[in-house]
PDB file of C-alpha atoms in Angstrom:
ATOM      1  CA  MET A   1      78.469 119.336  33.189  1.00 97.00           C
ATOM      2  CA  HIS A   2      76.465 117.862  36.000  1.00 97.00           C
ATOM      3  CA  LEU A   3      77.291 117.124  39.934  1.00 98.00           C
ATOM      4  CA  LEU A   4      74.971 114.527  41.247  1.00 98.00           C
ATOM      5  CA  TYR A   5      75.440 115.899  44.976  1.00 98.00           C
ATOM      6  CA  THR A   6      74.699 116.688  48.747  1.00 97.00           C
ATOM      7  CA  LYS A   7      74.572 120.456  50.461  1.00 96.00           C
ATOM      8  CA  ARG A   8      75.633 118.407  53.777  1.00 96.00           C
ATOM      9  CA  SER A   9      78.628 116.311  52.052  1.00 97.00           C
ATOM     10  CA  PRO A  10      82.347 116.724  52.755  1.00 98.00           C
ATOM     11  CA  TYR A  11      83.589 115.259  49.321  1.00 98.00           C
ATOM     12  CA  ALA A  12      81.139 117.010  47.346  1.00 98.00           C
ATOM     13  CA  ARG A  13      81.957 119.918  49.061  1.00 98.00           C
ATOM     14  CA  LYS A  14      86.028 119.783  47.764  1.00 98.00           C
ATOM     15  CA  ALA A  15      84.372 119.411  43.695  1.00 98.00           C
ATOM     16  CA  ILE A  16      82.350 122.429  43.492  1.00 98.00           C
ATOM     17  CA  VAL A  17      85.442 124.067  45.493  1.00 98.00           C
ATOM     18  CA  ILE A  18      87.950 123.009  43.099  1.00 98.00           C
ATOM     19  CA  ALA A  19      85.238 124.286  39.909  1.00 98.00           C
ATOM     20  CA  LEU A  20      84.857 127.790  41.881  1.00 98.00           C
ATOM     21  CA  GLU A  21      87.912 127.500  42.644  1.00 98.00           C
ATOM     22  CA  LYS A  22      89.134 126.967  38.140  1.00 98.00           C
ATOM     23  CA  GLY A  23      86.148 128.662  37.599  1.00 98.00           C
ATOM     24  CA  ILE A  24      83.329 125.624  36.141  1.00 98.00           C
ATOM     25  CA  LEU A  25      80.517 126.114  36.041  1.00 97.00           C
ATOM     26  CA  LEU A  26      78.652 122.809  37.213  1.00 98.00           C
ATOM     27  CA  ASP A  27      75.094 122.050  37.228  1.00 98.00           C
ATOM     28  CA  LEU A  28      74.189 120.988  40.877  1.00 98.00           C
ATOM     29  CA  VAL A  29      71.666 118.759  41.250  1.00 98.00           C
ATOM     30  CA  ASP A  30      71.094 117.896  44.816  1.00 97.00           C
ATOM     31  CA  GLU A  31      70.185 114.129  45.719  1.00 97.00           C
ATOM     32  CA  ASP A  32      68.194 112.317  48.421  1.00 96.00           C
ATOM     33  CA  LEU A  33      70.675 109.942  49.406  1.00 95.00           C
ATOM     34  CA  GLN A  34      67.488 107.812  50.967  1.00 93.00           C
ATOM     35  CA  LYS A  35      65.305 108.244  48.355  1.00 96.00           C
ATOM     36  CA  LYS A  36      68.309 107.738  45.545  1.00 96.00           C
ATOM     37  CA  SER A  37      66.943 108.453  42.855  1.00 97.00           C
ATOM     38  CA  GLN A  38      66.702 106.396  39.318  1.00 97.00           C
ATOM     39  CA  ARG A  39      69.081 109.381  37.849  1.00 97.00           C
ATOM     40  CA  LEU A  40      71.628 109.086  40.770  1.00 98.00           C
ATOM     41  CA  LEU A  41      71.612 105.249  40.158  1.00 97.00           C
ATOM     42  CA  GLU A  42      72.430 105.763  36.232  1.00 97.00           C
ATOM     43  CA  ALA A  43      75.099 107.860  37.177  1.00 97.00           C
ATOM     44  CA  ASN A  44      77.036 106.239  39.593  1.00 97.00           C
ATOM     45  CA  PRO A  45      75.268 102.107  40.367  1.00 96.00           C
ATOM     46  CA  LEU A  46      76.376 102.474  43.932  1.00 96.00           C
ATOM     47  CA  GLY A  47      73.954 105.726  44.321  1.00 96.00           C
ATOM     48  CA  LYS A  48      76.488 108.015  45.627  1.00 96.00           C
ATOM     49  CA  VAL A  49      77.243 111.261  46.002  1.00 98.00           C
ATOM     50  CA  PRO A  50      79.289 112.990  44.346  1.00 98.00           C
ATOM     51  CA  THR A  51      78.783 111.995  41.159  1.00 98.00           C
ATOM     52  CA  LEU A  52      80.014 113.775  38.375  1.00 98.00           C
ATOM     53  CA  VAL A  53      77.560 113.316  34.331  1.00 98.00           C
ATOM     54  CA  LEU A  54      79.328 115.551  31.544  1.00 98.00           C
ATOM     55  CA  ASP A  55      77.935 117.056  29.032  1.00 97.00           C
ATOM     56  CA  ASN A  56      78.237 113.799  26.623  1.00 97.00           C
ATOM     57  CA  GLY A  57      77.069 111.231  29.446  1.00 97.00           C
ATOM     58  CA  THR A  58      80.111 109.863  30.842  1.00 98.00           C
ATOM     59  CA  THR A  59      79.828 109.787  34.353  1.00 98.00           C
ATOM     60  CA  VAL A  60      83.274 110.251  36.349  1.00 98.00           C
ATOM     61  CA  PHE A  61      83.626 109.017  40.310  1.00 96.00           C
ATOM     62  CA  ASP A  62      84.624 109.386  43.639  1.00 95.00           C
ATOM     63  CA  SER A  63      85.580 112.267  45.045  1.00 98.00           C
ATOM     64  CA  PRO A  64      89.054 112.299  44.488  1.00 98.00           C
ATOM     65  CA  VAL A  65      88.674 111.531  40.573  1.00 98.00           C
ATOM     66  CA  ILE A  66      86.846 114.309  40.704  1.00 98.00           C
ATOM     67  CA  CYS A  67      89.335 116.353  41.111  1.00 98.00           C
ATOM     68  CA  GLN A  68      92.131 115.422  39.643  1.00 98.00           C
ATOM     69  CA  TYR A  69      89.050 115.933  36.378  1.00 98.00           C
ATOM     70  CA  LEU A  70      88.392 119.508  37.101  1.00 98.00           C
ATOM     71  CA  ASP A  71      91.695 120.722  38.090  1.00 98.00           C
ATOM     72  CA  ASN A  72      93.582 119.602  34.800  1.00 98.00           C
ATOM     73  CA  LEU A  73      90.269 121.286  32.628  1.00 98.00           C
ATOM     74  CA  ASN A  74      92.235 123.733  32.757  1.00 97.00           C
ATOM     75  CA  ASP A  75      95.171 126.405  34.356  1.00 95.00           C
ATOM     76  CA  LYS A  76      93.046 128.480  36.645  1.00 96.00           C
ATOM     77  CA  ALA A  77      94.084 128.016  40.022  1.00 96.00           C
ATOM     78  CA  ILE A  78      96.084 124.499  40.412  1.00 97.00           C
ATOM     79  CA  MET A  79      94.147 122.703  42.599  1.00 98.00           C
ATOM     80  CA  ILE A  80      96.281 119.725  42.152  1.00 98.00           C
ATOM     81  CA  PRO A  81     100.614 120.567  41.354  1.00 98.00           C
ATOM     82  CA  ARG A  82     101.901 119.538  38.492  1.00 97.00           C
ATOM     83  CA  GLU A  83     105.424 118.769  39.888  1.00 97.00           C
ATOM     84  CA  SER A  84     105.529 114.957  41.166  1.00 97.00           C
ATOM     85  CA  ASN A  85     106.733 115.309  44.952  1.00 97.00           C
ATOM     86  CA  GLU A  86     104.558 118.391  45.396  1.00 98.00           C
ATOM     87  CA  ARG A  87     101.332 116.644  43.846  1.00 98.00           C
ATOM     88  CA  LEU A  88     102.382 113.072  45.428  1.00 98.00           C
ATOM     89  CA  GLU A  89     102.210 116.100  49.005  1.00 98.00           C
ATOM     90  CA  VAL A  90      99.031 116.980  48.452  1.00 98.00           C
ATOM     91  CA  LEU A  91      97.116 114.080  47.039  1.00 98.00           C
ATOM     92  CA  LYS A  92      98.421 111.952  49.936  1.00 98.00           C
ATOM     93  CA  TRP A  93      96.353 115.456  52.292  1.00 98.00           C
ATOM     94  CA  GLU A  94      93.562 114.576  50.587  1.00 98.00           C
ATOM     95  CA  ALA A  95      93.329 110.598  50.438  1.00 98.00           C
ATOM     96  CA  PHE A  96      93.878 111.857  54.781  1.00 98.00           C
ATOM     97  CA  ALA A  97      90.983 114.181  54.776  1.00 98.00           C
ATOM     98  CA  ASP A  98      88.946 111.160  53.376  1.00 98.00           C
ATOM     99  CA  ASP A  99      89.471 109.206  55.623  1.00 98.00           C
ATOM    100  CA  LEU A 100      88.541 111.371  58.388  1.00 98.00           C
ATOM    101  CA  MET A 101      86.118 112.451  56.907  1.00 98.00           C
ATOM    102  CA  THR A 102      84.787 108.524  56.436  1.00 98.00           C
ATOM    103  CA  ALA A 103      84.763 108.562  60.292  1.00 98.00           C
ATOM    104  CA  ALA A 104      83.311 111.569  61.491  1.00 98.00           C
ATOM    105  CA  ILE A 105      80.249 110.469  58.579  1.00 97.00           C
ATOM    106  CA  ASN A 106      80.642 106.489  60.017  1.00 97.00           C
ATOM    107  CA  LEU A 107      80.297 108.189  63.711  1.00 96.00           C
ATOM    108  CA  TYR A 108      78.123 111.054  63.427  1.00 97.00           C
ATOM    109  CA  MET A 109      75.371 107.805  61.639  1.00 95.00           C
ATOM    110  CA  GLU A 110      75.930 105.448  64.503  1.00 94.00           C
ATOM    111  CA  LYS A 111      74.421 107.582  67.074  1.00 91.00           C
ATOM    112  CA  VAL A 112      71.832 108.214  64.356  1.00 91.00           C
ATOM    113  CA  ARG A 113      71.114 104.765  63.696  1.00 90.00           C
ATOM    114  CA  HIS A 114      71.949 103.739  67.273  1.00 91.00           C
ATOM    115  CA  PRO A 115      70.752 106.678  69.270  1.00 86.00           C
ATOM    116  CA  ASN A 116      69.510 104.749  72.629  1.00 86.00           C
ATOM    117  CA  ASP A 117      72.350 101.657  72.195  1.00 86.00           C
ATOM    118  CA  PHE A 118      74.936 102.537  69.820  1.00 84.00           C
ATOM    119  CA  HIS A 119      77.996 100.808  70.239  1.00 90.00           C
ATOM    120  CA  LYS A 120      80.309 102.999  72.884  1.00 90.00           C
ATOM    121  CA  ASP A 121      83.483 101.376  71.746  1.00 93.00           C
ATOM    122  CA  PHE A 122      82.771 102.159  68.367  1.00 94.00           C
ATOM    123  CA  THR A 123      82.038 105.563  68.722  1.00 95.00           C
ATOM    124  CA  VAL A 124      84.927 106.206  71.388  1.00 95.00           C
ATOM    125  CA  THR A 125      87.800 104.870  68.969  1.00 96.00           C
ATOM    126  CA  LEU A 126      86.202 106.934  66.178  1.00 97.00           C
ATOM    127  CA  GLU A 127      86.162 109.553  68.628  1.00 97.00           C
ATOM    128  CA  ARG A 128      89.928 109.714  69.478  1.00 98.00           C
ATOM    129  CA  ASN A 129      91.206 109.069  66.001  1.00 98.00           C
ATOM    130  CA  ILE A 130      89.523 112.102  65.068  1.00 98.00           C
ATOM    131  CA  LEU A 131      91.283 114.064  67.998  1.00 98.00           C
ATOM    132  CA  SER A 132      94.696 111.741  67.063  1.00 98.00           C
ATOM    133  CA  SER A 133      94.202 113.263  63.827  1.00 98.00           C
ATOM    134  CA  TYR A 134      93.506 116.749  64.691  1.00 98.00           C
ATOM    135  CA  ALA A 135      96.888 116.561  66.487  1.00 98.00           C
ATOM    136  CA  TYR A 136      98.335 115.523  63.795  1.00 98.00           C
ATOM    137  CA  ILE A 137      97.229 118.242  61.440  1.00 98.00           C
ATOM    138  CA  GLU A 138      98.286 120.873  63.583  1.00 98.00           C
ATOM    139  CA  LYS A 139     101.822 119.512  63.695  1.00 98.00           C
ATOM    140  CA  ASN A 140     101.641 119.086  59.822  1.00 98.00           C
ATOM    141  CA  LEU A 141      99.941 123.125  58.726  1.00 98.00           C
ATOM    142  CA  SER A 142     103.175 124.417  57.435  1.00 97.00           C
ATOM    143  CA  LYS A 143     101.902 121.367  54.865  1.00 97.00           C
ATOM    144  CA  LEU A 144      99.056 123.712  54.426  1.00 98.00           C
ATOM    145  CA  LYS A 145      99.909 126.689  53.857  1.00 96.00           C
ATOM    146  CA  LYS A 146      98.649 126.744  50.498  1.00 97.00           C
ATOM    147  CA  PHE A 147      95.285 126.617  49.382  1.00 98.00           C
ATOM    148  CA  ASN A 148      95.370 123.971  47.470  1.00 98.00           C
ATOM    149  CA  LEU A 149      93.407 120.891  47.200  1.00 98.00           C
ATOM    150  CA  ALA A 150      95.107 119.265  49.939  1.00 98.00           C
ATOM    151  CA  SER A 151      93.932 122.498  52.897  1.00 98.00           C
ATOM    152  CA  VAL A 152      90.216 122.554  50.830  1.00 98.00           C
ATOM    153  CA  ALA A 153      89.950 118.584  51.572  1.00 98.00           C
ATOM    154  CA  VAL A 154      91.086 119.075  55.049  1.00 98.00           C
ATOM    155  CA  ALA A 155      88.511 122.557  55.806  1.00 98.00           C
ATOM    156  CA  SER A 156      86.420 120.324  54.533  1.00 98.00           C
ATOM    157  CA  ALA A 157      86.612 117.143  56.968  1.00 98.00           C
ATOM    158  CA  ILE A 158      86.521 119.803  58.824  1.00 98.00           C
ATOM    159  CA  GLY A 159      83.886 121.815  58.651  1.00 98.00           C
ATOM    160  CA  TYR A 160      81.394 118.700  58.212  1.00 98.00           C
ATOM    161  CA  ILE A 161      82.180 117.390  61.489  1.00 98.00           C
ATOM    162  CA  HIS A 162      81.634 120.997  63.235  1.00 98.00           C
ATOM    163  CA  PHE A 163      78.732 120.630  61.473  1.00 97.00           C
ATOM    164  CA  ARG A 164      77.252 117.218  62.512  1.00 97.00           C
ATOM    165  CA  LEU A 165      79.697 116.661  65.486  1.00 97.00           C
ATOM    166  CA  PRO A 166      79.936 120.465  67.135  1.00 96.00           C
ATOM    167  CA  HIS A 167      81.683 118.138  70.402  1.00 96.00           C
ATOM    168  CA  LEU A 168      84.526 118.158  68.876  1.00 98.00           C
ATOM    169  CA  LYS A 169      84.860 121.558  66.895  1.00 97.00           C
ATOM    170  CA  VAL A 170      88.885 122.030  66.636  1.00 97.00           C
ATOM    171  CA  GLN A 171      90.544 123.753  68.627  1.00 96.00           C
ATOM    172  CA  GLY A 172      94.142 125.661  69.655  1.00 97.00           C
ATOM    173  CA  ALA A 173      96.241 126.806  66.216  1.00 98.00           C
ATOM    174  CA  LEU A 174      93.936 124.257  64.678  1.00 98.00           C
ATOM    175  CA  SER A 175      91.193 127.237  64.499  1.00 98.00           C
ATOM    176  CA  SER A 176      92.926 129.809  63.807  1.00 98.00           C
ATOM    177  CA  TRP A 177      93.152 127.769  60.871  1.00 98.00           C
ATOM    178  CA  PHE A 178      90.387 126.327  59.941  1.00 98.00           C
ATOM    179  CA  GLU A 179      88.742 129.736  60.446  1.00 98.00           C
ATOM    180  CA  GLU A 180      91.390 131.515  57.956  1.00 98.00           C
ATOM    181  CA  ILE A 181      91.064 129.435  55.780  1.00 97.00           C
ATOM    182  CA  ALA A 182      86.875 129.055  55.550  1.00 96.00           C
ATOM    183  CA  LYS A 183      86.570 132.883  54.773  1.00 97.00           C
ATOM    184  CA  HIS A 184      87.804 132.204  51.711  1.00 97.00           C
ATOM    185  CA  PRO A 185      84.772 132.522  49.215  1.00 98.00           C
ATOM    186  CA  SER A 186      84.542 129.413  48.311  1.00 98.00           C
ATOM    187  CA  MET A 187      85.403 127.951  50.881  1.00 98.00           C
ATOM    188  CA  ALA A 188      82.013 130.713  52.339  1.00 98.00           C
ATOM    189  CA  LYS A 189      80.387 129.441  50.073  1.00 97.00           C
ATOM    190  CA  THR A 190      79.914 125.668  50.255  1.00 98.00           C
ATOM    191  CA  ILE A 191      79.245 125.321  53.997  1.00 96.00           C
ATOM    192  CA  PRO A 192      77.518 122.218  54.583  1.00 93.00           C
ATOM    193  CA  VAL A 193      73.870 123.057  55.030  1.00 86.00           C
ATOM    194  CA  VAL A 194      70.600 121.026  56.054  1.00 79.00           C
TER     195      VAL A 194
END
């Protein structure tokens, strides 16, 4: 299997962590999203990463579907619970973390695209959303004690924010939680890089 990705994508990071935890070998293919390859565009017409290309040529996207697919390949390190209530809780946190990732990416890209004339109200709103998300996560840390897709997704979002928006680093109990989860080998191996 090939995973088309970028080293900076928090969405791809989730999928790679799941694969590492499950002992699934992925051939990682680093893509340039500024000059999308024909391979990526054929695999995913939107040219988004991550996109998983199975050995039979079938493509799987986007990250929530890839994570569920990978988790169902074997029973080693169940990352998404099979029981319906626990599963719902984990998938809810993944969706929340994905939205946090999207807010962070939008904030970063607005400032990159318009460094001298970015939309101030838009960026202030996104920063507030990120900070209120931190408060929500910190209030609910007891739900993120297990190392599963929920904690991986939240930590991937925070890791991306620390990488791209260092002025919005987490503090307090959330910082302690993040530092602990970041020590997990699969998380340490997937820290975003330029």
